[in-house]
Every structure is written in C-alpha cells, then in structure tokens.
Amino acid sequence: MSKSPIETAISPFLQTCDIDIRSPEYKVKPFVMVIFGGTGDLSMRKLLPTLLHIFKEGELPSEFAILGVARSTMDDDRYRNLVKEAIQESGEEPLEEKGWIDFSRHLFFFSADISRDESYRSICEKIEGLLGQMDRESRDVIYYLAVSPRIAPMVIQGLKRNDLCRGAFHTKIVIEKPFGRDRLSAAELNKVLTDGFEERQIYRIDHYLGKDTVQNILFFRFSNSIFEQLWNRHHIDSIQISVAETLGVENRGAYYEQSGVVRDMVQNHILQLIGMIAMEPPVGFEADYIRDEKLKVFLAFQPFNKDEIDRLMVRGQYGPGKVDGQEVCGYRGEKGVAPDSNIPTFFAGKFRIANWRWAGVPFYVRTGKRMEKRITEIAIQFKQPPLRLFGHACDTLDPNILLLTIQPEEKISLSFGVKYPHAENQIHTVNMVFSYQETFQIKYDHPYERLLIDCMKGDLTLFVREDEIETMWHIVDPIIARWENNSPERFPNYQAGTWGPVEADQLLERDGFQWITK
Ligand SMILES: NC(=O)c1ccc[n+]([C@@H]2O[C@H](COP(=O)([O-])OP(=O)(O)OC[C@H]3O[C@@H](n4cnc5c(N)ncnc54)[C@H](OP(=O)(O)O)[C@@H]3O)[C@@H](O)[C@H]2O)c1
C-alpha cells in the first residue's frame, strides 16, 4: 500500500527514532579519529586530555585509533610522550600509569604537510592500515580540524579532491570556531564544507554548548512546569547574560587582534545562550528540532541602525590594573598586540527579540577579558507584584531573580522575599540554591567530553547548523562594521580587574535596571 503524503513526510524522522543514540546502551562503534593539527595547543590542552578521560570512563570501544597529523617529524612513541607531557602540564586529567599505557596504545602520529595534495593519499593509506587492524566492518572515520582557520578550507578541499569525504569511509568532520569572520566568509566556508560533506556529517563545535549547565538550560526549562509558565514578556522584566573572564589574551594576542570580543564571544557563545533561553519548546529532542527553534530566535532579533548601535552597544578595552591581587598590563601591552590597537576586549549591549514571547523584554549582555571576577551567569529578573501591600517599610521590594550560574560554580538560585523575623512588616530577600557540584559530587566538567561522545555516536543536537551560523553573523556584522569604521573615543577605557567601562552600567541605568551579576 502506498504511503499518504503525511506518512511520506514524517518517515525519515520515524526511521531516525529506531535507534536512540542518547541511550547509554548505544555504544560508540570502532573508529579512527584523524586530528589535523594533532600537536597544536587545542589538541594538547583540550582534545587529548578529554579523549583520555572518556577512555578511562569506559565510553570508548575496545578498538579505536587517534591519529595526530602535523608537519613535525616524529614516531608514534615520541608523539605519545609529547601528549603525556602535555596532559600532565595541563592538569586537565589525572594520569595514572595503567590508564595512560592502555590509552596510549591507541595513539598514532603521521607527519604530513596538509597544504600538499599528495599528503591526503598517504593519510588515506594510514587510515586504511589502522582500520585494517580493527573489526573488518569498521569504516567510521572522524576528521577533527584542529588547525588554524586559514588552513581549514584547504584540508576540506584536499579531502574532497582525494575522495575522502563521502566515498571511502563513513566520515564526519568537526570544525572549530572561529567559523568565518563575518556572514560572507561563513557562507563561503559553509559552501566549501557542503561541497565535500553532507550537513549531517558536519559538526561545527562550540565548546560552550558542551557544558552540562548550558545543556541544563533546556532541561530546566522543559522539565519543570512552574518556570515555563512564567517564561515570557508577561512575567519577565529583563534577561541578563554576563560572561566575565579574569584572564587577558594570554599567548593568543595575535589571534585576538584579528578577532576582538564580538567575533570571539558574542557571535557564538552568547548568541547560543540567548537561543537556548529564548527558544520555543521544540517538537522533540532531535537535533534539527532544537536547531530549528534556536534559528527562529536568531531570525527574530531586531536589527539595529547606526544610531542604535551607538546608543545600545558599548565597547571597551582593558588598561593596566590588578587582577586577583596581581598587577597586570593593559591589552596594548600584551604580546602580539599593536601598541595603538583599537580591538575591543569588552562588549555590553541590549538586544531585542521581536516575537510574540519576548517583545519588549530587553536582553542585556556583557562579556569581557580582565574583569573583576570569572563568572558566566544568566539572570532572569521577574516583574514586580502589581501592588505593594505592606506599606512604606516595604518600598524597596526586590524583584524575584532566577540565576543560572554556568561557571565557575555551576548552580541555580532563586531569590524571593520573606518576612523578616520580629520587625514589623519588613521583607527580606532570601535565596534557594541548587549546586551541581554538591548534589552530584562532580569533580570536573570537561566541556569537550559530551561533544566528542555525541560526535562519535552521530548526535548533532549540540552542534551548530549552517543556517544558525550565518544568521548569528547577520546579527553581529553591523556592530563589527560600525566599530571597525569608527575609532573609539578613548581606549583603553576600563582598568583590568573591574567590571568594564562605566557606559555599560549607564546602559542599564537608563532603563531602570542594574547588572545583577557582581
Ligand atoms: N587553542 C585553543 O584553546 C582553542 C580554543 C577554541 C578554538 N580553537 C581553534 O582550534 C584551531 C586550532 O587552534 P590551536 O590553538 O590548537 O592552533 P596551533 O596551536 O597553532 O596548532 C596548529 C596545528 O596545526 C599544525 N599545522 C599547521 N600547518 C600545518 C600544515 N601545513 N600541515 C600539517 N599541519 C599543520 C601545527 O603543527 P606543525 O606546525 O607541526 O605542522 C599544529 O599542530 C583554530 O581554529 C582555533 O581557532 C583553539
């Protein structure tokens, strides 16, 4: 019997439901992961320690191989020693001898210049060799692009030219941020990627989305009926997101000079956080349902004209100051930074989402380097009660605030008013606090852990889709262009170790608010 149009439309989705890749029973299949840039900073400080961690947790199959690729010449043993030293130095993962020896047997190195076409043939042979030592059925290959954004398109094209995208193996490709410099370059990169791979093979990674507390935004919203009822313009006065770092640009000054705070933090992490906070309930917990809802939020961002950018967006750059009691230099004194650089290291802004749920609710965002405190927090400020019943003593009624703290402590707290004991009609604000660490005894959250496992299993939920990326650039491009075409009046304009320029406070004060995260 032929299928009805509706059955035909939903059949691909029904098929994907046969296997629940999120179920603990669904195991990662044997694979080869090729890390292009296997000796770089990201590989050594983040990827390889996380791979060791998930190996020790028993998440990896008995047969797998990790193949680091870079131009340096060395054998597998030398590479294993390098990785071991780097993991020790990073302190990201404890190194017990037994666990390390078992893991290191799966580590291999291949010296190749990935700007040369012939390298891909030899990499292919190497992969074939590694797969040949595994279960005969295994053809799963993950390409991880841990190379500079300049080289990444070259690798994708090299893989395509040599038939290594779709044909030879069952492949996936992971690509790191920054994903382009603006909408146009992101679209070009997407074109290169989708020329070689299908969208379902592409994993655009934003490590922020791998944090449990970020994923918890969705669980918290859609598993509790009490909050979701209030999650709209009728009950919420404003939403604030603060992503404050105490670090400066460290040894990445040259990279930061090409990037600045909007490309580095706002276009990706912060917009993704807003997407999760503001999205409608998805039809289901499948990757595309969630990505569809985030995309709708991005499409509803109210655009800004130049005057609005000047009025609603604040840029800053840190000067010398004191962080955690230590004297630190200003941005312009950092290695790799021009002494007269106008690159912003701080951003504050007011975004508006023009949809039914959020019309009229300001989303205030603040992020910066060398700030007073390291903290990532989302503050949801609810509207005041309609009447003040308790007389003048209660004139300073605090609003209810729901705080979702993502780092350094992962917690959720809700403030509410209670009667202060003894004194007459006095309201006192108290907090109800849930701590992830205390409740679940978590020692360390590897943000890459969940993302790597999801990629191995083929779950795209926490990876960013082509249209999301381009729409996110569309939101920030006008801000970047306005700032790049107009030099700031006074940079540096905030002292290291503070909460940023005074204009960021004034932005909220003008609307009768103040920053909640302190
Ligand atoms: N580092 C981080 O914390 C971090 C965080 C988020 C995102 N990312 C992103 O991750 C990517 C990698 O960053 P990274 O900091 O790890 O860079 P990196 O330290 O400069 O490492 C680059 C790697 O690429 C290799 N390489 C360069 N040219 C090559 C060529 N022609 N052929 C083969 N290998 C080549 C280098 O080894 P050889 O020189 O020996 O060839 C090295 O292993 C970038 O897109 C970055 O934006 C990094």
mmCIF file of C-alpha atoms in Angstrom, residues 262-444:
data_model
loop_
_atom_site.group_PDB
_atom_site.id
_atom_site.type_symbol
_atom_site.label_atom_id
_atom_site.label_comp_id
_atom_site.label_asym_id
_atom_site.label_seq_id
_atom_site.Cartn_x
_atom_site.Cartn_y
_atom_site.Cartn_z
ATOM 1 C CA VAL A 262 32.321 40.283 19.276
ATOM 2 C CA ARG A 263 33.757 37.621 16.992
ATOM 3 C CA ASP A 264 35.364 35.755 19.880
ATOM 4 C CA MET A 265 32.426 35.607 22.308
ATOM 5 C CA VAL A 266 29.222 37.285 21.170
ATOM 6 C CA GLN A 267 28.701 35.754 17.713
ATOM 7 C CA ASN A 268 28.950 32.229 19.083
ATOM 8 C CA HIS A 269 28.702 31.533 22.830
ATOM 9 C CA ILE A 270 26.486 34.411 23.832
ATOM 10 C CA LEU A 271 24.042 34.139 20.963
ATOM 11 C CA GLN A 272 23.783 30.404 21.560
ATOM 12 C CA LEU A 273 22.972 31.063 25.222
ATOM 13 C CA ILE A 274 20.254 33.508 24.158
ATOM 14 C CA GLY A 275 18.959 30.936 21.674
ATOM 15 C CA MET A 276 18.522 28.372 24.448
ATOM 16 C CA ILE A 277 16.962 30.811 26.878
ATOM 17 C CA ALA A 278 14.548 32.285 24.360
ATOM 18 C CA MET A 279 13.561 29.374 22.103
ATOM 19 C CA GLU A 280 10.103 27.835 21.929
ATOM 20 C CA PRO A 281 9.666 24.241 23.071
ATOM 21 C CA PRO A 282 10.998 22.005 20.286
ATOM 22 C CA VAL A 283 8.770 19.333 18.755
ATOM 23 C CA GLY A 284 11.145 16.707 20.119
ATOM 24 C CA PHE A 285 14.684 16.327 21.380
ATOM 25 C CA GLU A 286 16.133 15.600 17.947
ATOM 26 C CA ALA A 287 18.982 17.793 16.696
ATOM 27 C CA ASP A 288 17.065 19.554 13.958
ATOM 28 C CA TYR A 289 14.018 20.297 16.084
ATOM 29 C CA ILE A 290 16.207 22.119 18.596
ATOM 30 C CA ARG A 291 18.251 23.849 15.924
ATOM 31 C CA ASP A 292 15.053 24.967 14.152
ATOM 32 C CA GLU A 293 13.829 26.681 17.331
ATOM 33 C CA LYS A 294 17.148 28.401 18.003
ATOM 34 C CA LEU A 295 17.222 29.606 14.422
ATOM 35 C CA LYS A 296 13.775 31.179 14.818
ATOM 36 C CA VAL A 297 15.071 33.163 17.781
ATOM 37 C CA PHE A 298 18.040 34.432 15.766
ATOM 38 C CA LEU A 299 15.756 35.393 12.905
ATOM 39 C CA ALA A 300 13.613 37.411 15.321
ATOM 40 C CA PHE A 301 16.491 39.592 16.581
ATOM 41 C CA GLN A 302 15.532 43.200 15.972
ATOM 42 C CA PRO A 303 18.114 44.793 13.651
ATOM 43 C CA PHE A 304 19.996 47.962 14.637
ATOM 44 C CA ASN A 305 20.674 51.104 12.684
ATOM 45 C CA LYS A 306 23.902 53.025 13.264
ATOM 46 C CA ASP A 307 22.395 55.305 15.936
ATOM 47 C CA GLU A 308 21.070 52.327 17.832
ATOM 48 C CA ILE A 309 24.458 50.641 17.723
ATOM 49 C CA ASP A 310 25.988 53.788 19.203
ATOM 50 C CA ARG A 311 23.288 54.002 21.878
ATOM 51 C CA LEU A 312 22.749 50.344 22.757
ATOM 52 C CA MET A 313 26.194 48.791 22.341
ATOM 53 C CA VAL A 314 29.245 49.544 24.466
ATOM 54 C CA ARG A 315 32.803 48.594 23.592
ATOM 55 C CA GLY A 316 35.786 48.569 25.889
ATOM 56 C CA GLN A 317 39.446 47.721 26.075
ATOM 57 C CA TYR A 318 41.338 46.998 29.288
ATOM 58 C CA GLY A 319 44.193 49.120 30.502
ATOM 59 C CA PRO A 320 46.693 48.091 33.194
ATOM 60 C CA GLY A 321 45.272 47.153 36.582
ATOM 61 C CA LYS A 322 45.160 44.498 39.283
ATOM 62 C CA VAL A 323 43.559 41.087 38.890
ATOM 63 C CA ASP A 324 43.452 38.715 41.892
ATOM 64 C CA GLY A 325 45.942 40.996 43.638
ATOM 65 C CA GLN A 326 48.479 40.849 40.783
ATOM 66 C CA GLU A 327 49.494 43.843 38.655
ATOM 67 C CA VAL A 328 48.728 43.121 35.008
ATOM 68 C CA CYS A 329 49.443 45.033 31.815
ATOM 69 C CA GLY A 330 46.835 46.594 29.575
ATOM 70 C CA TYR A 331 45.710 44.969 26.327
ATOM 71 C CA ARG A 332 48.021 47.193 24.298
ATOM 72 C CA GLY A 333 50.983 45.883 26.303
ATOM 73 C CA GLU A 334 50.208 42.201 25.590
ATOM 74 C CA LYS A 335 52.466 40.099 23.342
ATOM 75 C CA GLY A 336 51.346 40.169 19.707
ATOM 76 C CA VAL A 337 49.154 43.259 20.209
ATOM 77 C CA ALA A 338 49.745 46.599 18.456
ATOM 78 C CA PRO A 339 50.627 49.404 20.920
ATOM 79 C CA ASP A 340 47.793 51.527 19.483
ATOM 80 C CA SER A 341 45.318 48.681 18.958
ATOM 81 C CA ASN A 342 41.621 49.571 18.892
ATOM 82 C CA ILE A 343 40.436 45.990 19.213
ATOM 83 C CA PRO A 344 37.680 45.741 21.845
ATOM 84 C CA THR A 345 38.090 43.275 24.707
ATOM 85 C CA PHE A 346 34.740 44.161 26.294
ATOM 86 C CA PHE A 347 31.204 44.238 24.978
ATOM 87 C CA ALA A 348 27.914 45.243 26.543
ATOM 88 C CA GLY A 349 24.709 45.540 24.628
ATOM 89 C CA LYS A 350 20.953 45.459 24.653
ATOM 90 C CA PHE A 351 19.313 43.018 22.259
ATOM 91 C CA ARG A 352 15.620 42.822 21.490
ATOM 92 C CA ILE A 353 13.785 39.794 20.178
ATOM 93 C CA ALA A 354 10.742 40.757 18.176
ATOM 94 C CA ASN A 355 8.498 37.741 18.633
ATOM 95 C CA TRP A 356 5.291 37.015 20.499
ATOM 96 C CA ARG A 357 7.013 35.677 23.600
ATOM 97 C CA TRP A 358 9.716 38.296 24.027
ATOM 98 C CA ALA A 359 8.543 41.597 22.512
ATOM 99 C CA GLY A 360 9.505 44.382 24.928
ATOM 100 C CA VAL A 361 11.854 42.287 27.099
ATOM 101 C CA PRO A 362 15.434 43.580 26.933
ATOM 102 C CA PHE A 363 18.258 41.037 26.749
ATOM 103 C CA TYR A 364 21.320 42.707 28.263
ATOM 104 C CA VAL A 365 24.623 41.078 27.501
ATOM 105 C CA ARG A 366 28.056 41.776 28.947
ATOM 106 C CA THR A 367 31.329 39.993 28.279
ATOM 107 C CA GLY A 368 34.951 40.935 28.668
ATOM 108 C CA LYS A 369 38.502 39.997 29.446
ATOM 109 C CA ARG A 370 40.392 41.008 32.584
ATOM 110 C CA MET A 371 37.262 41.625 34.551
ATOM 111 C CA GLU A 372 36.893 41.608 38.320
ATOM 112 C CA LYS A 373 35.688 38.058 38.570
ATOM 113 C CA ARG A 374 35.468 34.937 36.410
ATOM 114 C CA ILE A 375 31.808 34.146 36.070
ATOM 115 C CA THR A 376 29.237 33.142 33.471
ATOM 116 C CA GLU A 377 25.714 33.766 34.601
ATOM 117 C CA ILE A 378 22.236 34.263 33.224
ATOM 118 C CA ALA A 379 19.937 36.380 35.382
ATOM 119 C CA ILE A 380 16.209 36.358 34.779
ATOM 120 C CA GLN A 381 14.500 39.227 36.515
ATOM 121 C CA PHE A 382 10.770 38.798 37.049
ATOM 122 C CA LYS A 383 8.238 41.591 37.178
ATOM 123 C CA GLN A 384 7.266 43.157 40.491
ATOM 124 C CA PRO A 385 3.914 42.297 42.086
ATOM 125 C CA PRO A 386 1.180 44.708 40.975
ATOM 126 C CA LEU A 387 0.633 46.206 44.439
ATOM 127 C CA ARG A 388 2.732 46.931 47.500
ATOM 128 C CA LEU A 389 0.573 45.610 50.256
ATOM 129 C CA PHE A 390 2.903 46.035 53.174
ATOM 130 C CA GLY A 391 3.252 49.786 53.488
ATOM 131 C CA HIS A 392 6.229 52.159 53.259
ATOM 132 C CA ALA A 393 8.610 49.860 55.146
ATOM 133 C CA CYS A 394 8.465 47.629 52.089
ATOM 134 C CA ASP A 395 9.086 50.261 49.446
ATOM 135 C CA THR A 396 12.315 48.574 48.443
ATOM 136 C CA LEU A 397 10.810 45.307 47.368
ATOM 137 C CA ASP A 398 13.400 43.257 45.449
ATOM 138 C CA PRO A 399 12.254 41.507 42.284
ATOM 139 C CA ASN A 400 12.423 37.712 42.086
ATOM 140 C CA ILE A 401 15.575 36.713 40.275
ATOM 141 C CA LEU A 402 16.407 33.344 38.843
ATOM 142 C CA LEU A 403 20.151 32.916 38.408
ATOM 143 C CA LEU A 404 21.600 30.211 36.209
ATOM 144 C CA THR A 405 25.299 30.175 37.007
ATOM 145 C CA ILE A 406 27.387 28.310 34.466
ATOM 146 C CA GLN A 407 30.891 28.877 35.804
ATOM 147 C CA PRO A 408 32.948 28.713 37.954
ATOM 148 C CA GLU A 409 30.341 27.206 40.290
ATOM 149 C CA GLU A 410 27.502 25.514 38.488
ATOM 150 C CA LYS A 411 24.303 26.344 40.276
ATOM 151 C CA ILE A 412 20.766 27.597 40.027
ATOM 152 C CA SER A 413 19.338 30.003 42.574
ATOM 153 C CA LEU A 414 16.041 31.706 43.019
ATOM 154 C CA SER A 415 15.573 34.763 45.200
ATOM 155 C CA PHE A 416 12.310 35.591 46.876
ATOM 156 C CA GLY A 417 11.011 37.793 49.692
ATOM 157 C CA VAL A 418 10.103 36.539 53.157
ATOM 158 C CA LYS A 419 9.025 38.332 56.299
ATOM 159 C CA TYR A 420 11.988 39.411 58.392
ATOM 160 C CA PRO A 421 11.568 37.952 61.906
ATOM 161 C CA HIS A 422 10.398 40.242 64.742
ATOM 162 C CA ALA A 423 10.495 43.599 62.994
ATOM 163 C CA GLU A 424 7.195 44.843 61.728
ATOM 164 C CA ASN A 425 6.318 44.331 58.068
ATOM 165 C CA GLN A 426 9.894 44.028 56.868
ATOM 166 C CA ILE A 427 10.633 41.991 53.778
ATOM 167 C CA HIS A 428 13.919 40.206 53.481
ATOM 168 C CA THR A 429 15.271 38.649 50.277
ATOM 169 C CA VAL A 430 16.498 35.061 50.585
ATOM 170 C CA ASN A 431 17.913 32.554 48.107
ATOM 171 C CA MET A 432 17.089 28.977 47.332
ATOM 172 C CA VAL A 433 20.245 27.431 45.859
ATOM 173 C CA PHE A 434 20.900 24.214 43.985
ATOM 174 C CA SER A 435 24.566 23.359 43.411
ATOM 175 C CA TYR A 436 25.556 20.881 40.729
ATOM 176 C CA GLN A 437 28.830 20.010 42.420
ATOM 177 C CA GLU A 438 27.319 19.414 45.841
ATOM 178 C CA THR A 439 24.316 17.451 44.632
ATOM 179 C CA PHE A 440 26.060 15.278 42.081
ATOM 180 C CA GLN A 441 29.611 15.304 43.513
ATOM 181 C CA ILE A 442 31.025 16.359 40.162
ATOM 182 C CA LYS A 443 34.764 16.969 40.217
ATOM 183 C CA TYR A 444 35.366 18.322 36.757
#
